[in-house]
JSON list of C-alpha atoms in Angstrom, two decimals:
[
{"chain": "A", "resi": 1, "resn": "UNK", "atom": "CA", "xyz": [-8.05, 0.82, 16.92]},
{"chain": "A", "resi": 2, "resn": "UNK", "atom": "CA", "xyz": [-10.17, 2.77, 19.51]},
{"chain": "A", "resi": 3, "resn": "UNK", "atom": "CA", "xyz": [-10.91, 6.46, 19.56]},
{"chain": "A", "resi": 4, "resn": "UNK", "atom": "CA", "xyz": [-11.23, 7.74, 23.15]},
{"chain": "A", "resi": 5, "resn": "UNK", "atom": "CA", "xyz": [-12.59, 11.30, 23.99]},
{"chain": "A", "resi": 6, "resn": "UNK", "atom": "CA", "xyz": [-14.73, 12.87, 26.59]},
{"chain": "A", "resi": 7, "resn": "UNK", "atom": "CA", "xyz": [-17.71, 11.41, 25.16]},
{"chain": "A", "resi": 8, "resn": "UNK", "atom": "CA", "xyz": [-16.47, 7.81, 25.46]},
{"chain": "A", "resi": 9, "resn": "UNK", "atom": "CA", "xyz": [-14.72, 5.36, 23.44]},
{"chain": "A", "resi": 10, "resn": "UNK", "atom": "CA", "xyz": [-15.59, 4.16, 19.93]},
{"chain": "A", "resi": 11, "resn": "UNK", "atom": "CA", "xyz": [-13.98, 1.11, 18.12]},
{"chain": "A", "resi": 12, "resn": "UNK", "atom": "CA", "xyz": [-12.93, 2.60, 14.68]},
{"chain": "A", "resi": 13, "resn": "UNK", "atom": "CA", "xyz": [-11.65, -0.62, 13.16]},
{"chain": "A", "resi": 14, "resn": "UNK", "atom": "CA", "xyz": [-9.73, -3.99, 13.83]},
{"chain": "A", "resi": 15, "resn": "UNK", "atom": "CA", "xyz": [-6.19, -4.38, 12.96]},
{"chain": "A", "resi": 16, "resn": "UNK", "atom": "CA", "xyz": [-6.75, -7.13, 10.53]},
{"chain": "A", "resi": 17, "resn": "UNK", "atom": "CA", "xyz": [-8.71, -4.84, 8.27]},
{"chain": "A", "resi": 18, "resn": "UNK", "atom": "CA", "xyz": [-5.98, -2.46, 7.92]},
{"chain": "A", "resi": 19, "resn": "UNK", "atom": "CA", "xyz": [-3.88, -3.67, 4.83]},
{"chain": "A", "resi": 20, "resn": "UNK", "atom": "CA", "xyz": [-0.56, -2.40, 5.88]},
{"chain": "A", "resi": 21, "resn": "UNK", "atom": "CA", "xyz": [-0.86, -4.09, 9.59]},
{"chain": "A", "resi": 22, "resn": "UNK", "atom": "CA", "xyz": [-2.07, -7.39, 7.94]},
{"chain": "A", "resi": 23, "resn": "UNK", "atom": "CA", "xyz": [0.51, -7.82, 5.56]},
{"chain": "A", "resi": 24, "resn": "UNK", "atom": "CA", "xyz": [3.73, -6.29, 6.86]},
{"chain": "A", "resi": 25, "resn": "UNK", "atom": "CA", "xyz": [4.11, -4.64, 10.43]},
{"chain": "A", "resi": 26, "resn": "UNK", "atom": "CA", "xyz": [6.19, -1.77, 9.53]},
{"chain": "A", "resi": 27, "resn": "UNK", "atom": "CA", "xyz": [6.34, 1.00, 11.90]},
{"chain": "A", "resi": 28, "resn": "UNK", "atom": "CA", "xyz": [6.58, 3.78, 9.40]},
{"chain": "A", "resi": 29, "resn": "UNK", "atom": "CA", "xyz": [3.42, 2.68, 7.84]},
{"chain": "A", "resi": 30, "resn": "UNK", "atom": "CA", "xyz": [1.49, 1.89, 10.97]},
{"chain": "A", "resi": 31, "resn": "UNK", "atom": "CA", "xyz": [2.60, 5.60, 12.37]},
{"chain": "A", "resi": 32, "resn": "UNK", "atom": "CA", "xyz": [1.60, 7.03, 9.17]},
{"chain": "A", "resi": 33, "resn": "UNK", "atom": "CA", "xyz": [-2.04, 5.28, 9.52]},
{"chain": "A", "resi": 34, "resn": "UNK", "atom": "CA", "xyz": [-2.51, 6.33, 13.09]},
{"chain": "A", "resi": 35, "resn": "UNK", "atom": "CA", "xyz": [-1.53, 10.04, 12.43]},
{"chain": "A", "resi": 36, "resn": "UNK", "atom": "CA", "xyz": [-4.17, 10.31, 9.47]},
{"chain": "A", "resi": 37, "resn": "UNK", "atom": "CA", "xyz": [-6.80, 8.65, 11.66]},
{"chain": "A", "resi": 38, "resn": "UNK", "atom": "CA", "xyz": [-6.06, 11.05, 14.42]},
{"chain": "A", "resi": 39, "resn": "UNK", "atom": "CA", "xyz": [-6.13, 14.06, 12.29]},
{"chain": "A", "resi": 40, "resn": "UNK", "atom": "CA", "xyz": [-9.21, 13.08, 10.42]},
{"chain": "A", "resi": 41, "resn": "UNK", "atom": "CA", "xyz": [-10.90, 12.47, 14.01]},
{"chain": "A", "resi": 42, "resn": "UNK", "atom": "CA", "xyz": [-9.75, 15.83, 15.08]},
{"chain": "A", "resi": 43, "resn": "UNK", "atom": "CA", "xyz": [-11.32, 17.52, 11.85]},
{"chain": "A", "resi": 44, "resn": "UNK", "atom": "CA", "xyz": [-14.68, 15.92, 12.56]},
{"chain": "A", "resi": 45, "resn": "UNK", "atom": "CA", "xyz": [-14.73, 13.79, 9.33]},
{"chain": "A", "resi": 46, "resn": "UNK", "atom": "CA", "xyz": [-17.21, 11.10, 9.91]},
{"chain": "A", "resi": 47, "resn": "UNK", "atom": "CA", "xyz": [-16.10, 7.72, 11.28]},
{"chain": "A", "resi": 48, "resn": "UNK", "atom": "CA", "xyz": [-17.76, 5.83, 8.20]},
{"chain": "A", "resi": 49, "resn": "UNK", "atom": "CA", "xyz": [-15.26, 7.88, 5.85]},
{"chain": "A", "resi": 50, "resn": "UNK", "atom": "CA", "xyz": [-12.49, 7.43, 8.10]},
{"chain": "A", "resi": 51, "resn": "UNK", "atom": "CA", "xyz": [-12.90, 3.77, 8.07]},
{"chain": "A", "resi": 52, "resn": "UNK", "atom": "CA", "xyz": [-13.20, 3.50, 4.26]},
{"chain": "A", "resi": 53, "resn": "UNK", "atom": "CA", "xyz": [-10.01, 5.57, 3.86]},
{"chain": "A", "resi": 54, "resn": "UNK", "atom": "CA", "xyz": [-8.21, 3.26, 6.27]},
{"chain": "A", "resi": 55, "resn": "UNK", "atom": "CA", "xyz": [-9.50, 0.16, 4.53]},
{"chain": "A", "resi": 56, "resn": "UNK", "atom": "CA", "xyz": [-8.31, 1.62, 1.12]},
{"chain": "A", "resi": 57, "resn": "UNK", "atom": "CA", "xyz": [-5.04, 2.50, 2.24]},
{"chain": "A", "resi": 58, "resn": "UNK", "atom": "CA", "xyz": [-2.34, 0.86, 0.45]},
{"chain": "A", "resi": 59, "resn": "UNK", "atom": "CA", "xyz": [1.42, 1.03, 1.38]},
{"chain": "A", "resi": 60, "resn": "UNK", "atom": "CA", "xyz": [2.33, 0.60, -1.99]},
{"chain": "A", "resi": 61, "resn": "UNK", "atom": "CA", "xyz": [1.13, 3.91, -3.15]},
{"chain": "A", "resi": 62, "resn": "UNK", "atom": "CA", "xyz": [3.60, 6.47, -4.26]},
{"chain": "A", "resi": 63, "resn": "UNK", "atom": "CA", "xyz": [3.16, 10.00, -5.44]},
{"chain": "A", "resi": 64, "resn": "UNK", "atom": "CA", "xyz": [5.48, 10.97, -8.45]},
{"chain": "A", "resi": 65, "resn": "UNK", "atom": "CA", "xyz": [6.53, 14.67, -8.19]},
{"chain": "A", "resi": 66, "resn": "UNK", "atom": "CA", "xyz": [7.17, 16.49, -11.54]},
{"chain": "A", "resi": 67, "resn": "UNK", "atom": "CA", "xyz": [10.67, 17.54, -11.84]}
]
């Protein structure tokens, strides 16, 4: 994944290190990861922190809402 802006290009992370991409190429999860990366980058969150978040992303994570 490469982030490109007016300041140039920055390699964020390779596909094989993203759990969801290395285990199962499900479009919804890939889109969610890319959207999260874009939002974090737009908020000027440090790239190192974005990388850690992407590497820790687990497609099996579910939020249980109280009824």
